[in-house]
Coordinates of C-alpha atoms in Angstrom, one line a residue:
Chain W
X1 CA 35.0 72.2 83.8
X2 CA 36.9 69.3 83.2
X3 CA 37.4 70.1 79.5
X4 CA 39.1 73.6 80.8
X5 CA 41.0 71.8 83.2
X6 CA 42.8 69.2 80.4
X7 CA 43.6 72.6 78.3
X8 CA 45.1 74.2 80.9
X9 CA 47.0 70.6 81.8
X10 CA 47.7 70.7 78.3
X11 CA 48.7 74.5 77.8
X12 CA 51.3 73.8 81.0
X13 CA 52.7 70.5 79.6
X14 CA 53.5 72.4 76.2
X15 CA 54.7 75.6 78.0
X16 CA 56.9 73.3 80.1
X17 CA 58.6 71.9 76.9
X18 CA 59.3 74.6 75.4
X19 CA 60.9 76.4 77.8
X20 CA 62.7 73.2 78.3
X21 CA 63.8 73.0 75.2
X22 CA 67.3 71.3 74.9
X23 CA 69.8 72.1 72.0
X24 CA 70.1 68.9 70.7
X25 CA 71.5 70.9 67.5
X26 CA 72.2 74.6 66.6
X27 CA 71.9 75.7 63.3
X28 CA 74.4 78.2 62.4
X29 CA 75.0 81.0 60.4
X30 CA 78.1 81.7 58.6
X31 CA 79.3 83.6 55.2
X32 CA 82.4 81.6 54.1
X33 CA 83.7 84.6 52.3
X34 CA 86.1 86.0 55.2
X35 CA 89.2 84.1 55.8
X36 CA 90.9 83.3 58.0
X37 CA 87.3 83.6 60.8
X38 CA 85.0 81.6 57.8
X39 CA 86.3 80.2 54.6
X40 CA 86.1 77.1 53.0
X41 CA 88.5 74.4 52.6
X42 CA 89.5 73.8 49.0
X43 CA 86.7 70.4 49.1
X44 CA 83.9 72.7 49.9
X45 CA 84.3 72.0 54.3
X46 CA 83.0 75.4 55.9
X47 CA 86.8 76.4 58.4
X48 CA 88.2 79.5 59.8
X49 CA 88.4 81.1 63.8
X50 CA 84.9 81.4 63.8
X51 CA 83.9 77.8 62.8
X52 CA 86.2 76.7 65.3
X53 CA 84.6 78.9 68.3
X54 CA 81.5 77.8 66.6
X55 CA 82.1 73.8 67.2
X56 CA 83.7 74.6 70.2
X57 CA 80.8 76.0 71.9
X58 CA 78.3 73.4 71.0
X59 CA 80.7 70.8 72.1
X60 CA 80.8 73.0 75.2
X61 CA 76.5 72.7 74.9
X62 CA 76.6 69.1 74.0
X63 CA 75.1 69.9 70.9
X64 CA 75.8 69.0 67.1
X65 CA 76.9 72.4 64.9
X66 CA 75.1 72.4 61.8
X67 CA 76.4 75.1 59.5
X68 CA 73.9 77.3 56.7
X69 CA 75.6 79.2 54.3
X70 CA 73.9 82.8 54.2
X71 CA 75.4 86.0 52.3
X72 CA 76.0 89.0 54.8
X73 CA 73.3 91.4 53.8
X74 CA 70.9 88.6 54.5
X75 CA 72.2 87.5 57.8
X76 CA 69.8 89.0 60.4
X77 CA 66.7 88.7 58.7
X78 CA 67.4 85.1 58.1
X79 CA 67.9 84.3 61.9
X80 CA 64.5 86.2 62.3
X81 CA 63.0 83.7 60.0
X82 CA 64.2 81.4 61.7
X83 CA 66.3 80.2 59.1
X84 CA 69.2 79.2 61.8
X85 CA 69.3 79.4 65.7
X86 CA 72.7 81.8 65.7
X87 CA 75.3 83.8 63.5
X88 CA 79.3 83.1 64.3
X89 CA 80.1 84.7 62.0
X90 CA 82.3 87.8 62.8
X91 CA 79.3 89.9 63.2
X92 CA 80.2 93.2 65.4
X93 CA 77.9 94.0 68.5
X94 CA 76.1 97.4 67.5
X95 CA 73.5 99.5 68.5
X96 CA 71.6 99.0 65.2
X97 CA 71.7 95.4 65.1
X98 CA 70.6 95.1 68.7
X99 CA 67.4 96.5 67.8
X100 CA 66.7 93.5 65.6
X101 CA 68.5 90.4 67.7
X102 CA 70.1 89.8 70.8
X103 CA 73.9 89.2 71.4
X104 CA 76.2 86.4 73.6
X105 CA 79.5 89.2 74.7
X106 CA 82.2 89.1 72.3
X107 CA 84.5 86.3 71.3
X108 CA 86.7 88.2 69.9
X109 CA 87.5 92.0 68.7
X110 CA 90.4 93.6 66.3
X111 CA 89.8 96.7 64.9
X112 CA 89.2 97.7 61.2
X113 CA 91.4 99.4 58.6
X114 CA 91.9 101.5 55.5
X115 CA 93.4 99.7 53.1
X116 CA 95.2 101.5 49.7
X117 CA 97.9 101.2 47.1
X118 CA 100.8 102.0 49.0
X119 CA 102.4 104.8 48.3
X120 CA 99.1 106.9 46.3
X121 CA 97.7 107.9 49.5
X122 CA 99.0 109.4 52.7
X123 CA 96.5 111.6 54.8
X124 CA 93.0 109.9 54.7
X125 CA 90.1 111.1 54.7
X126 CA 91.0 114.6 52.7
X127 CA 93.2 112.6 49.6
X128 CA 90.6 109.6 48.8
X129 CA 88.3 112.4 47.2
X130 CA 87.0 110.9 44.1
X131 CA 88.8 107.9 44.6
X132 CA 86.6 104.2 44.8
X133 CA 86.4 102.2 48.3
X134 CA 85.0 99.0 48.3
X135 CA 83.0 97.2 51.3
X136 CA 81.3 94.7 52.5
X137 CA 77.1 95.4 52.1
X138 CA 75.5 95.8 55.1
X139 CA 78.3 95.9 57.2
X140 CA 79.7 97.7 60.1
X141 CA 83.0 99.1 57.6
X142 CA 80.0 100.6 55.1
X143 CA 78.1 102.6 57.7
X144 CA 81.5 103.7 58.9
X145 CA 82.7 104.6 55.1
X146 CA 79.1 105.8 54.6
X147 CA 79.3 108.1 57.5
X148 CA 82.8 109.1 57.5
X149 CA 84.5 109.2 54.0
X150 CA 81.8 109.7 51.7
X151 CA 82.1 113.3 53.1
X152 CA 85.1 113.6 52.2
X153 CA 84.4 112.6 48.4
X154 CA 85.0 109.0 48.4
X155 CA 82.7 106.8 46.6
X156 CA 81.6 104.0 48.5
X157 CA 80.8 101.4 46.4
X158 CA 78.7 98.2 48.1
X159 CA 79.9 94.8 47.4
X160 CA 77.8 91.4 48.3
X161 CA 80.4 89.7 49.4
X162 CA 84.4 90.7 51.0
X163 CA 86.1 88.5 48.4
X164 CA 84.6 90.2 45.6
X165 CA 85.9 93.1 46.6
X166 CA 89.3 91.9 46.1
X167 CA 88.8 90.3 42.6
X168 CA 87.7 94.0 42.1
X169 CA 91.0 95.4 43.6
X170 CA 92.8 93.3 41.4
X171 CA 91.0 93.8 38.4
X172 CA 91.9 98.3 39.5
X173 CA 88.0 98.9 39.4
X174 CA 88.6 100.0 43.3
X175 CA 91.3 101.9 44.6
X176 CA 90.9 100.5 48.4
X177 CA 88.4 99.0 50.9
X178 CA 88.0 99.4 54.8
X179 CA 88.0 95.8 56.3
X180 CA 88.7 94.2 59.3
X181 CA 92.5 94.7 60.3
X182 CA 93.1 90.6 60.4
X183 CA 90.6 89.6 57.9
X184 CA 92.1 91.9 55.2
X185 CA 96.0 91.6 56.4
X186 CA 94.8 87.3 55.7
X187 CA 92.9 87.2 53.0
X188 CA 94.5 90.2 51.0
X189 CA 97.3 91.7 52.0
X190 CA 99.4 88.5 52.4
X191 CA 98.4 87.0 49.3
X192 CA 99.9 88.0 46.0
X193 CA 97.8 89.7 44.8
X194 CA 97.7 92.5 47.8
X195 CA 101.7 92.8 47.0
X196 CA 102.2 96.6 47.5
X197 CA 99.0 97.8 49.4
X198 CA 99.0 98.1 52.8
X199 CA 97.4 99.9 55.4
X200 CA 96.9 103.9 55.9
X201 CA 94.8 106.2 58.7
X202 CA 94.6 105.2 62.3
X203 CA 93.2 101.7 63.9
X204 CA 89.4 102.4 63.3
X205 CA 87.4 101.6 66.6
X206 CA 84.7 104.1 67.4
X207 CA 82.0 102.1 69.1
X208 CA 79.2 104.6 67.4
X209 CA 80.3 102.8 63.9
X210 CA 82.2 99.2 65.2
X211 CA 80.8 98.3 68.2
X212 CA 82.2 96.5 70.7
X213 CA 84.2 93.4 69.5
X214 CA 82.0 90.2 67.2
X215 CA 79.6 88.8 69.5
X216 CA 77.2 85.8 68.7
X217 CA 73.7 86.7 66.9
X218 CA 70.3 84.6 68.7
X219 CA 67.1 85.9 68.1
X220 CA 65.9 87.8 71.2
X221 CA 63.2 84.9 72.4
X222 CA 66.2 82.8 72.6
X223 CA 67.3 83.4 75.9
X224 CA 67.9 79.8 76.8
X225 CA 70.2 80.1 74.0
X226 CA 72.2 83.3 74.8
X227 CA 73.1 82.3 78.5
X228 CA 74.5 79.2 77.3
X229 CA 76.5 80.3 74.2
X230 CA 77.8 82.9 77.2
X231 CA 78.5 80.4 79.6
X232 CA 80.4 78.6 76.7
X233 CA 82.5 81.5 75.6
X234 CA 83.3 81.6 78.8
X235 CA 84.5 78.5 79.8
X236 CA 86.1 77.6 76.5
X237 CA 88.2 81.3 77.1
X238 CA 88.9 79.5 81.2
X239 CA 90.0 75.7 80.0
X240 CA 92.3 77.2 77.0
X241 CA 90.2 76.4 74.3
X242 CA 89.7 79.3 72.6
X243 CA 93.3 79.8 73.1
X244 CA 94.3 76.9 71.2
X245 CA 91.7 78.2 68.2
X246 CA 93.3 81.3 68.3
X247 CA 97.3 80.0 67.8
X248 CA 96.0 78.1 65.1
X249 CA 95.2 81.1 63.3
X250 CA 96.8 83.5 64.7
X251 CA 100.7 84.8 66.3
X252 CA 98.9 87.0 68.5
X253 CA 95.7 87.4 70.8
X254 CA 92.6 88.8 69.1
X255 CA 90.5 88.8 72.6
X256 CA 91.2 92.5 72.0
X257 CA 90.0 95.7 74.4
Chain L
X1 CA 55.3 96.2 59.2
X2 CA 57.3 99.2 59.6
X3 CA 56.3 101.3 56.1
X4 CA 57.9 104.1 57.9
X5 CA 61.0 103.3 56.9
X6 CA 60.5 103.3 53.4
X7 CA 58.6 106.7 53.5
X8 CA 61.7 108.6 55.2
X9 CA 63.4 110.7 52.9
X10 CA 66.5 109.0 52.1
X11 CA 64.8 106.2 51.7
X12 CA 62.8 107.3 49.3
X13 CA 65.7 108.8 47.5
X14 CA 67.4 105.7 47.2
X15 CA 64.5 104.5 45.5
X16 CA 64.1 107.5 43.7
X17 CA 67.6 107.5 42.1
X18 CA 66.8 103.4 41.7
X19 CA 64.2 103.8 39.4
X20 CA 66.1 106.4 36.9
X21 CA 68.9 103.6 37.2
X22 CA 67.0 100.9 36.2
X23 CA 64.5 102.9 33.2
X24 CA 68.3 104.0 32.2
X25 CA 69.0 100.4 32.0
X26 CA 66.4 99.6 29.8
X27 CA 66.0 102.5 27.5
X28 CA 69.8 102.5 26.3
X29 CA 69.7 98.5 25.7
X30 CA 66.7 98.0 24.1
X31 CA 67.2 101.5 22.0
X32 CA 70.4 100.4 20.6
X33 CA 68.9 96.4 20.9
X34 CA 65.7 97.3 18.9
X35 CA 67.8 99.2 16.0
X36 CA 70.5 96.4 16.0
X37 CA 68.0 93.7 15.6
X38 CA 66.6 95.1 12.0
X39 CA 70.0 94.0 10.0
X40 CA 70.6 91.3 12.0
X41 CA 67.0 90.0 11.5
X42 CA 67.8 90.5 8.1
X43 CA 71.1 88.1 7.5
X44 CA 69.6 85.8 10.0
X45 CA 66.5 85.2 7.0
X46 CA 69.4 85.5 4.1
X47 CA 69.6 82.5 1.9
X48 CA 73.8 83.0 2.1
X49 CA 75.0 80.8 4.6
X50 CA 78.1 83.2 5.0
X51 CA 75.0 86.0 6.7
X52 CA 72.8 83.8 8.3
X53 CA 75.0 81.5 10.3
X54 CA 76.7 84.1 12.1
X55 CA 73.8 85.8 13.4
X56 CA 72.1 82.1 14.3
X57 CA 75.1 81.1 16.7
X58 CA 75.0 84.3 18.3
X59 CA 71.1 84.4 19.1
X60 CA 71.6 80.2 19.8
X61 CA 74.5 81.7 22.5
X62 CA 72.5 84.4 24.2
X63 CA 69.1 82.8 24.2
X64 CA 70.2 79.5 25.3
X65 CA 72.2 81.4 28.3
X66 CA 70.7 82.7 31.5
X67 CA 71.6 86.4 31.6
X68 CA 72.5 86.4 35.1
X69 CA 75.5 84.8 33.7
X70 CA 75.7 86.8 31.1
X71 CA 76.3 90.2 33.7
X72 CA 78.6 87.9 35.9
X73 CA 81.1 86.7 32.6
X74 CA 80.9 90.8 31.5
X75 CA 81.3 92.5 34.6
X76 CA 83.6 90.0 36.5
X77 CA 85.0 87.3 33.8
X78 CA 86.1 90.1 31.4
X79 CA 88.0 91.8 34.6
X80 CA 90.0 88.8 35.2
X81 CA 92.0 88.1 32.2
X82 CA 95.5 89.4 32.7
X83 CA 95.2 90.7 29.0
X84 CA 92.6 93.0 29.8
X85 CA 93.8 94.3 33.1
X86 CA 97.0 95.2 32.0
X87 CA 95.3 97.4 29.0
X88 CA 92.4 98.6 30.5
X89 CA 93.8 102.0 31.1
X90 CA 94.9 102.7 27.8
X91 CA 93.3 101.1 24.8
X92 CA 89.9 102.8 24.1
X93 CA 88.4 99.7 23.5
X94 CA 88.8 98.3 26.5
X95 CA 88.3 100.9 28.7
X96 CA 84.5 100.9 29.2
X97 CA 84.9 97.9 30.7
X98 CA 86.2 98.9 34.1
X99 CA 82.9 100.8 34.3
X100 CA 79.5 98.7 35.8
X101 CA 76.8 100.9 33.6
X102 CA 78.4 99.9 30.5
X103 CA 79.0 95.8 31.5
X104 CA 75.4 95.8 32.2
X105 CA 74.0 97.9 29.3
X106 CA 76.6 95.6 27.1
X107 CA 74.8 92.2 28.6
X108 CA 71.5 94.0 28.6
X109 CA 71.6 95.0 24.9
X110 CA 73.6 91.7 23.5
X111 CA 70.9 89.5 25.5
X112 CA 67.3 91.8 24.1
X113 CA 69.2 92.0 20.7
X114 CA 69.3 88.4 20.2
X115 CA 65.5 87.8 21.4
X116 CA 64.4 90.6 19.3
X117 CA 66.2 89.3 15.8
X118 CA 64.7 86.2 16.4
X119 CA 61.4 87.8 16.8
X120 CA 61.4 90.4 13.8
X121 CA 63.3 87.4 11.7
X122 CA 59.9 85.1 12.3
X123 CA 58.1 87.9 11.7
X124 CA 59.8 88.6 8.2
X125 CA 59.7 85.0 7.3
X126 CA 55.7 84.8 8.1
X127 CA 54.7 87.7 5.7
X128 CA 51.8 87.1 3.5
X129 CA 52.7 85.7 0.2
X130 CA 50.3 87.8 -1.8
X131 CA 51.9 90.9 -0.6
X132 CA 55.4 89.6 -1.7
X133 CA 53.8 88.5 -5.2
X134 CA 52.1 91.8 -5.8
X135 CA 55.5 93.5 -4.8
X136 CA 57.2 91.6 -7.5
X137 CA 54.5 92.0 -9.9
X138 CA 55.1 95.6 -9.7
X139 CA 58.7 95.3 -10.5
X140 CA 60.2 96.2 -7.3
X141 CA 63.7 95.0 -6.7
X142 CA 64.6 92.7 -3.9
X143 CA 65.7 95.6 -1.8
X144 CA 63.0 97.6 -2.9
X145 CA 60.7 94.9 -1.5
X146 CA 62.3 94.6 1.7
X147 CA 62.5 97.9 2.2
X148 CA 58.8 99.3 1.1
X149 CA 56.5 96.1 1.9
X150 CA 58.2 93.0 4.2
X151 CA 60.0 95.3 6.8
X152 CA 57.2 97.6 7.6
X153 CA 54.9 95.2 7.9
X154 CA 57.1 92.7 9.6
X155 CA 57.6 95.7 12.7
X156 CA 54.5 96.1 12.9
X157 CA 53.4 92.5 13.3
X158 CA 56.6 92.2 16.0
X159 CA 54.3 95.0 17.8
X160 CA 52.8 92.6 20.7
X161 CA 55.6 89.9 20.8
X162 CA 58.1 92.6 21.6
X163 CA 56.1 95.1 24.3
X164 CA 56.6 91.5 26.2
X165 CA 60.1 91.5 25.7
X166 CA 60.6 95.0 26.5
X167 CA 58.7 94.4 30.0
X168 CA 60.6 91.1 30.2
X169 CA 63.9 93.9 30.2
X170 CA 62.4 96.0 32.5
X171 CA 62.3 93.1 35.0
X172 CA 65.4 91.7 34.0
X173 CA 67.4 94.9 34.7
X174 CA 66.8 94.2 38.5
X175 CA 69.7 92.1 37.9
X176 CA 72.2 95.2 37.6
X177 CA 71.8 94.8 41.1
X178 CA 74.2 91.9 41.0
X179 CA 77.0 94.5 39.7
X180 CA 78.6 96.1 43.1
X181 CA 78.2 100.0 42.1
X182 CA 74.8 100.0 40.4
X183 CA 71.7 100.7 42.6
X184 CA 68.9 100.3 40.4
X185 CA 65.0 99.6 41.9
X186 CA 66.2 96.4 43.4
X187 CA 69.5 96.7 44.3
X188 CA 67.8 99.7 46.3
X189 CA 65.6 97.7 48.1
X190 CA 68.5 94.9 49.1
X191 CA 70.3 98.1 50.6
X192 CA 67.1 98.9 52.7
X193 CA 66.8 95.1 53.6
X194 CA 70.2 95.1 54.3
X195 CA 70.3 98.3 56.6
X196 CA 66.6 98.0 58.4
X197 CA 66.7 94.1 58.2
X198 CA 62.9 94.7 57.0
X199 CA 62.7 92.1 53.8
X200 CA 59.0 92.3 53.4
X201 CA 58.6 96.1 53.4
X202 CA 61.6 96.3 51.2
X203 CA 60.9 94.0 48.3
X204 CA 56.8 94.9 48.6
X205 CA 57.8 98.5 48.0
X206 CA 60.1 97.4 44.5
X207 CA 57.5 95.0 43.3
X208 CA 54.9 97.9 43.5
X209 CA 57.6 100.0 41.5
X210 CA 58.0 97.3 38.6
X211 CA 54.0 96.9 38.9
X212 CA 53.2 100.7 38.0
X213 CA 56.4 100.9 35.1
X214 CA 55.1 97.9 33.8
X215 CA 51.6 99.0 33.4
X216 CA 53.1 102.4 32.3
X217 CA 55.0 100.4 29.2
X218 CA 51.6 98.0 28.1
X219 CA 49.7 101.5 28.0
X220 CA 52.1 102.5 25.7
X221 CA 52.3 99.7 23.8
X222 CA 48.4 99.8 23.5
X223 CA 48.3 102.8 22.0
X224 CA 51.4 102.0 19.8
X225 CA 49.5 98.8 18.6
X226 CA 46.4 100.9 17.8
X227 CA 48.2 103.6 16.0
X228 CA 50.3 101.1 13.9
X229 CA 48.3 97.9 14.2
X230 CA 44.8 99.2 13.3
X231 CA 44.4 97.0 10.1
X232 CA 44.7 94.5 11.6
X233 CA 42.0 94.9 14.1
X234 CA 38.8 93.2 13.6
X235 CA 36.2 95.8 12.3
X236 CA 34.1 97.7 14.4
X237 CA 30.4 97.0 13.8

């Protein structure tokens, strides 16, 4: 009797704890091959919007940001394993993923883009028959290309990381991507190498292929988690935080609709 | 576990269309590897310095390099020289070269070539004395000899040493899944991973595919080795 008594004093104390659990430190998730949301500086220091937002919220939390470099197509499983605690990491909120983890609301949305050789193509899908589109594996512009182009008689071809799809465009094995709208316009477009490509097709936003704006990853038993990253995303957007992330990078608001 | 997954039919497909990927792979690089290998194996035994040499840096090179690296300095190091990109459309040499099959059959077939030269040149180097004597003492010329007595035998005795390296291909052709537009066996299973966010079931259902090829390739060598290799089996009581 007195033996089921300690376990069950035992079983409580433990049960209290965990659901207790303070985050002293959150380890997070980020693939450093998107600029300007996560890049690295030119020593090696993991920078970008979504660093930022990232530090910001565990100051926010009182907590100490401890970043894990993951590629993309590995992102969510990792977070099951309990690799990290959270992905900021530009992830889109969709349907699919929320099967397999939860989501804080977004802290940020812009839409996504066609990208091309300006000038070769005008009326997309019907004229990138046969030609090659590079995107990012595992991510929300491959189901949309998947779904939507390949129709058409684009080949969609599946690269491990954004940045390699560049080296890729330079090197004419691809004759475009679909990308995030910023992330391409900074990382591509307005570097030397994207001279003469530009955009073409309409702001890409459907919610059955995009979702509904980059939200942070937890895993679903992390609900302790989730309501404070919310409550953080929150009050950073109140005290003019996430403003003053967002001027850094950017000349115009990416909250988005 | 959620096998399901794998057992839908475009799943299945993608593994489907994996596995002629990746036997594709390997039969075209060790094919033209395995024929390559014979001269080379050759001048890499030659007493002139001017043969030999050659063939010893370039098996030193490939063997003493991971071929992981190998794929990455064809498929992207090639694609960045400005020399290359500004050709690329229009001299014939160059032109494979914006294609991922032929950077990976290229690394493939340089990096098996080199293992298997070594392999057949040991092999040439080890032949029984008496056979070579008895050759000369018949008169035959040096070419004669090589041709009728050391070679043969030397294949045949390359027989066990090289089903490994051809399964050691067979595995190493997972890393076409490196190179963007190539879904072999594994790059199949990363896009399954990838989509489902099921590592476990995805990986388990490749490993059992390289399992049953692999056991597939050492029945055939068995019976290679038993048609070709018979005499030098111990006798059967």
């Amino acid at each position: 009797m007195k033996k089921t008594a300690l376990f069950g004093a035992i079983a409580l104390a433990l049960s209290v704890a965990a659901s207790a659990k303070e985050w002293k430190e959150v380890r997070v998730a980020i693939d450093a091959t998107y600029k300007p949301f996560t890049y690295k500086t030119p020593d090696g220091k993991p920078t970008g919007f979504d660093v930022d937002i990232a530090n910001a919220l565990c100051a926010e939390m009182k907590a100490k940001c401890v970043f894990v470099e993951q590629a993309w197509d590995g992102m969510i499983p990792g977070l099951n394993a309990k690799k990290y605690d959270a992905i900021i990491s530009s992830m889109s909120i969709t349907e699919d993923r929320k099967k397999a983890v939860d989501f804080t609301g977004k802290y940020y949305n812009t839409p996504s883009r066609i990208v091309v050789k300006l000038g070769t193509i005008k009326n997309v899908p019907a004229e990138l028959k046969g030609k090659k589109i590079g995107v990012l594996k595992g991510s929300t512009q491959e189901k949309y290309a998947k779904g939507e182009l390949e129709a058409s008689g684009a080949v969609i071809v599946p690269y491990e990381a954004q940045d390699q799809v560049y080296l890729d465009i330079k090197s004419g094995r691809l004759d475009g991507t679909v990308a995030d709208s910023v992330e391409v316009y900074e990382g591509f477009l307005k570097t030397a190498d994207g001279k003469g490509w530009g955009f073409v097709g309409p702001i890409l936003n459907d919610k059955k292929y995009f979702g509904e704006g980059a939200g942070i990853a937890i895993r679903k038993s992390d609900t302790d988690l989730r309501d404070a990253l919310n409550k953080g995303i929150k009050n950073i957007r109140a005290n003019g935080t996430w403003k003053k992330i967002n001027d850094k990078y950017f000349n115009f608001e990416v909250w988005g609709g | 576990m959620q096998f399901e997954v794998i057992f839908e039919p475009a799943t299945l497909k993608l593994f489907g269309q994996g596995i002629l990927v990746s036997l594709k792979l390997l039969f075209i690089s060790v094919t033209i590897g395995a024929v390559l290998s014979i001269p080379m194996a050759i001048m890499r035994v030659s007493r002139n310095k001017w043969l030999s040499t050659p063939v010893w840096l370039y098996t030193y090179v490939m063997r003493g390099t991971p071929m992981l690296i190998q794929v990455y300095l064809i498929y992207y190091g090639v694609a960045q020289l400005e020399f290359v990109q500004s050709n690329w459309d229009t001299v014939p040499l160059l032109i494979p070269f914006k294609d991922a099959l032929f950077c990976c059959v290229l690394a493939f077939t340089l990096n098996t070539c080199a293992y298997t030269t070594e392999m057949l040149a040991g092999a040439i180097r080890d032949t029984n004395h008496g056979e070579i004597e008895a050759a000369r003492a018949m008169g035959m010329s040096r070419r004669q000899l090589m041709w009728r007595i050391v070679l043969p035998s030397a294949l045949r005795r390359t027989l066990p040493a090289y089903s490994n390296e051809v399964i050691m291909m067979l595995h190493g052709t997972s890393l076409a899944s490196t190179v963007p537009a190539l879904m072999d066996i594994t790059g199949a299973a990363r896009s399954v991973y990838s989509d489902f966010y099921l590592p476990f079931e995805a990986f388990i259902t490749a490993g059992a595919i390289y399992l049953v090829l692999t056991f597939t390739l050492v029945w055939c060598f068995k019976l290679a080795e038993r048609r070709w290799l018979a005499y030098l089996q111990p006798r059967k009581a």
